[in-house]
């Protein structure tokens, strides 16, 4: 019943990454506003106020995204999955060429 947000802080390319301190600021902001934050990347992270999801199966991943208020992630497959599931996506993307990312139902 608690509102929550799903984030994904990892990607396959180092150029897509965002700094740890910036992620922590976002997590702290969301936590301050009453959101629980779930980190859905398969890599373990050590953010405060964010819980790692250990079941990385597609079914579990989709379930967490489906019930989340929104998704925050890098230019990656999980952002595309959340978008395809009609979730509002906040994508951190300044690596790809203009026009190569989805532009509806998201903030870039």
PDB file of C-alpha atoms in Angstrom:
ATOM      1  CA  UNK A   1       0.000   0.000   0.000  1.00  0.00           C
ATOM      2  CA  UNK A   2       2.922   2.414   0.392  1.00  0.00           C
ATOM      3  CA  UNK A   3       3.636   4.457  -2.704  1.00  0.00           C
ATOM      4  CA  UNK A   4       6.938   3.658  -4.333  1.00  0.00           C
ATOM      5  CA  UNK A   5       9.246   4.418  -7.232  1.00  0.00           C
ATOM      6  CA  UNK A   6      11.496   2.049  -9.155  1.00  0.00           C
ATOM      7  CA  UNK A   7      14.962   3.201 -10.211  1.00  0.00           C
ATOM      8  CA  UNK A   8      17.681   1.544 -12.249  1.00  0.00           C
ATOM      9  CA  UNK A   9      21.137   3.022 -11.742  1.00  0.00           C
ATOM     10  CA  UNK A  10      23.160   0.667 -13.952  1.00  0.00           C
ATOM     11  CA  UNK A  11      23.623   0.228 -17.683  1.00  0.00           C
ATOM     12  CA  UNK A  12      25.779  -1.685 -20.120  1.00  0.00           C
ATOM     13  CA  UNK A  13      27.874   1.344 -21.066  1.00  0.00           C
ATOM     14  CA  UNK A  14      29.969   3.476 -18.733  1.00  0.00           C
ATOM     15  CA  UNK A  15      29.090   6.590 -20.740  1.00  0.00           C
ATOM     16  CA  UNK A  16      25.448   6.248 -19.702  1.00  0.00           C
ATOM     17  CA  UNK A  17      26.170   6.251 -15.963  1.00  0.00           C
ATOM     18  CA  UNK A  18      25.175   9.014 -13.578  1.00  0.00           C
ATOM     19  CA  UNK A  19      27.216   9.848 -10.480  1.00  0.00           C
ATOM     20  CA  UNK A  20      26.477   8.109  -7.174  1.00  0.00           C
ATOM     21  CA  UNK A  21      26.015  11.437  -5.333  1.00  0.00           C
ATOM     22  CA  UNK A  22      23.361  12.577  -7.820  1.00  0.00           C
ATOM     23  CA  UNK A  23      21.396   9.336  -7.439  1.00  0.00           C
ATOM     24  CA  UNK A  24      21.564   9.666  -3.662  1.00  0.00           C
ATOM     25  CA  UNK A  25      20.126  13.202  -3.875  1.00  0.00           C
ATOM     26  CA  UNK A  26      17.194  11.923  -5.950  1.00  0.00           C
ATOM     27  CA  UNK A  27      16.597   9.014  -3.570  1.00  0.00           C
ATOM     28  CA  UNK A  28      16.713  11.327  -0.545  1.00  0.00           C
ATOM     29  CA  UNK A  29      14.268  13.728  -2.223  1.00  0.00           C
ATOM     30  CA  UNK A  30      11.821  10.919  -3.002  1.00  0.00           C
ATOM     31  CA  UNK A  31      12.173   9.474   0.492  1.00  0.00           C
ATOM     32  CA  UNK A  32      11.459  12.912   1.967  1.00  0.00           C
ATOM     33  CA  UNK A  33       8.177  12.987   0.031  1.00  0.00           C
ATOM     34  CA  UNK A  34       7.066   9.612   1.358  1.00  0.00           C
ATOM     35  CA  UNK A  35       8.176   7.340  -1.476  1.00  0.00           C
ATOM     36  CA  UNK A  36       9.806   4.002  -0.923  1.00  0.00           C
ATOM     37  CA  UNK A  37      12.553   3.513  -3.522  1.00  0.00           C
ATOM     38  CA  UNK A  38      13.383   0.167  -5.110  1.00  0.00           C
ATOM     39  CA  UNK A  39      16.609  -0.322  -7.076  1.00  0.00           C
ATOM     40  CA  UNK A  40      15.889  -2.864  -9.798  1.00  0.00           C
ATOM     41  CA  UNK A  41      19.332  -3.205 -11.411  1.00  0.00           C
ATOM     42  CA  UNK A  42      20.871  -6.646 -11.243  1.00  0.00           C
ATOM     43  CA  UNK A  43      24.014  -5.100  -9.763  1.00  0.00           C
ATOM     44  CA  UNK A  44      23.887  -4.542  -6.001  1.00  0.00           C
ATOM     45  CA  UNK A  45      24.008  -0.914  -4.867  1.00  0.00           C
ATOM     46  CA  UNK A  46      24.638   0.679  -1.492  1.00  0.00           C
ATOM     47  CA  UNK A  47      22.294   3.672  -1.569  1.00  0.00           C
ATOM     48  CA  UNK A  48      20.716   4.823   1.668  1.00  0.00           C
ATOM     49  CA  UNK A  49      16.888   4.743   1.660  1.00  0.00           C
ATOM     50  CA  UNK A  50      16.742   2.442  -1.373  1.00  0.00           C
ATOM     51  CA  UNK A  51      16.070  -1.267  -1.340  1.00  0.00           C
ATOM     52  CA  UNK A  52      17.725  -3.626  -3.827  1.00  0.00           C
ATOM     53  CA  UNK A  53      15.435  -6.102  -5.544  1.00  0.00           C
ATOM     54  CA  UNK A  54      17.045  -9.532  -5.406  1.00  0.00           C
ATOM     55  CA  UNK A  55      14.629 -11.397  -7.676  1.00  0.00           C
ATOM     56  CA  UNK A  56      15.720 -10.126 -11.100  1.00  0.00           C
ATOM     57  CA  UNK A  57      13.401 -12.369 -13.085  1.00  0.00           C
ATOM     58  CA  UNK A  58      11.406 -10.669 -15.844  1.00  0.00           C
ATOM     59  CA  UNK A  59       8.136 -11.371 -14.015  1.00  0.00           C
ATOM     60  CA  UNK A  60       9.345  -9.779 -10.781  1.00  0.00           C
ATOM     61  CA  UNK A  61      10.875  -6.814 -12.610  1.00  0.00           C
ATOM     62  CA  UNK A  62       7.657  -6.161 -14.507  1.00  0.00           C
ATOM     63  CA  UNK A  63       5.585  -6.522 -11.327  1.00  0.00           C
ATOM     64  CA  UNK A  64       7.650  -3.894  -9.489  1.00  0.00           C
ATOM     65  CA  UNK A  65       7.473  -1.519 -12.448  1.00  0.00           C
ATOM     66  CA  UNK A  66       3.728  -2.105 -12.931  1.00  0.00           C
ATOM     67  CA  UNK A  67       2.878  -1.108  -9.350  1.00  0.00           C
ATOM     68  CA  UNK A  68       5.317   1.811  -9.130  1.00  0.00           C
ATOM     69  CA  UNK A  69       4.148   5.412  -9.404  1.00  0.00           C
ATOM     70  CA  UNK A  70       6.904   6.038 -11.974  1.00  0.00           C
ATOM     71  CA  UNK A  71      10.333   4.856 -13.129  1.00  0.00           C
ATOM     72  CA  UNK A  72      13.698   6.634 -13.123  1.00  0.00           C
ATOM     73  CA  UNK A  73      16.554   5.170 -15.131  1.00  0.00           C
ATOM     74  CA  UNK A  74      19.333   5.565 -17.614  1.00  0.00           C
ATOM     75  CA  UNK A  75      19.079   5.079 -21.354  1.00  0.00           C
ATOM     76  CA  UNK A  76      18.677   1.311 -21.064  1.00  0.00           C
ATOM     77  CA  UNK A  77      16.389  -1.602 -21.683  1.00  0.00           C
ATOM     78  CA  UNK A  78      14.645  -1.180 -18.330  1.00  0.00           C
ATOM     79  CA  UNK A  79      13.630   2.375 -19.241  1.00  0.00           C
ATOM     80  CA  UNK A  80      12.229   1.058 -22.509  1.00  0.00           C
ATOM     81  CA  UNK A  81      10.422  -1.733 -20.644  1.00  0.00           C
ATOM     82  CA  UNK A  82       8.833   0.749 -18.211  1.00  0.00           C
ATOM     83  CA  UNK A  83       7.804   2.956 -21.128  1.00  0.00           C
ATOM     84  CA  UNK A  84       6.312  -0.019 -22.994  1.00  0.00           C
ATOM     85  CA  UNK A  85       4.321  -0.796 -19.831  1.00  0.00           C
ATOM     86  CA  UNK A  86       2.894   2.739 -20.034  1.00  0.00           C
ATOM     87  CA  UNK A  87       4.711   3.963 -16.921  1.00  0.00           C
ATOM     88  CA  UNK A  88       5.860   7.549 -16.765  1.00  0.00           C
ATOM     89  CA  UNK A  89       9.651   7.469 -17.201  1.00  0.00           C
ATOM     90  CA  UNK A  90      12.270   9.970 -16.088  1.00  0.00           C
ATOM     91  CA  UNK A  91      15.218   9.029 -18.287  1.00  0.00           C
ATOM     92  CA  UNK A  92      18.735  10.275 -17.652  1.00  0.00           C
ATOM     93  CA  UNK A  93      20.016  10.281 -21.205  1.00  0.00           C
ATOM     94  CA  UNK A  94      22.528  12.496 -22.900  1.00  0.00           C
ATOM     95  CA  UNK A  95      24.548   9.719 -24.473  1.00  0.00           C
ATOM     96  CA  UNK A  96      22.399   8.688 -27.409  1.00  0.00           C
ATOM     97  CA  UNK A  97      21.724  10.561 -30.626  1.00  0.00           C
ATOM     98  CA  UNK A  98      18.625  12.786 -30.702  1.00  0.00           C
ATOM     99  CA  UNK A  99      15.654  10.772 -31.935  1.00  0.00           C
ATOM    100  CA  UNK A 100      16.995   7.418 -30.709  1.00  0.00           C
ATOM    101  CA  UNK A 101      15.016   7.435 -27.461  1.00  0.00           C
ATOM    102  CA  UNK A 102      11.283   7.471 -26.934  1.00  0.00           C
ATOM    103  CA  UNK A 103       9.871  10.961 -26.381  1.00  0.00           C
ATOM    104  CA  UNK A 104       6.289  10.385 -25.228  1.00  0.00           C
ATOM    105  CA  UNK A 105       5.298   9.823 -21.593  1.00  0.00           C
ATOM    106  CA  UNK A 106       8.769  10.700 -20.350  1.00  0.00           C
ATOM    107  CA  UNK A 107      11.147  13.415 -19.248  1.00  0.00           C
ATOM    108  CA  UNK A 108      14.671  13.307 -20.682  1.00  0.00           C
TER     109      UNK A 108
END
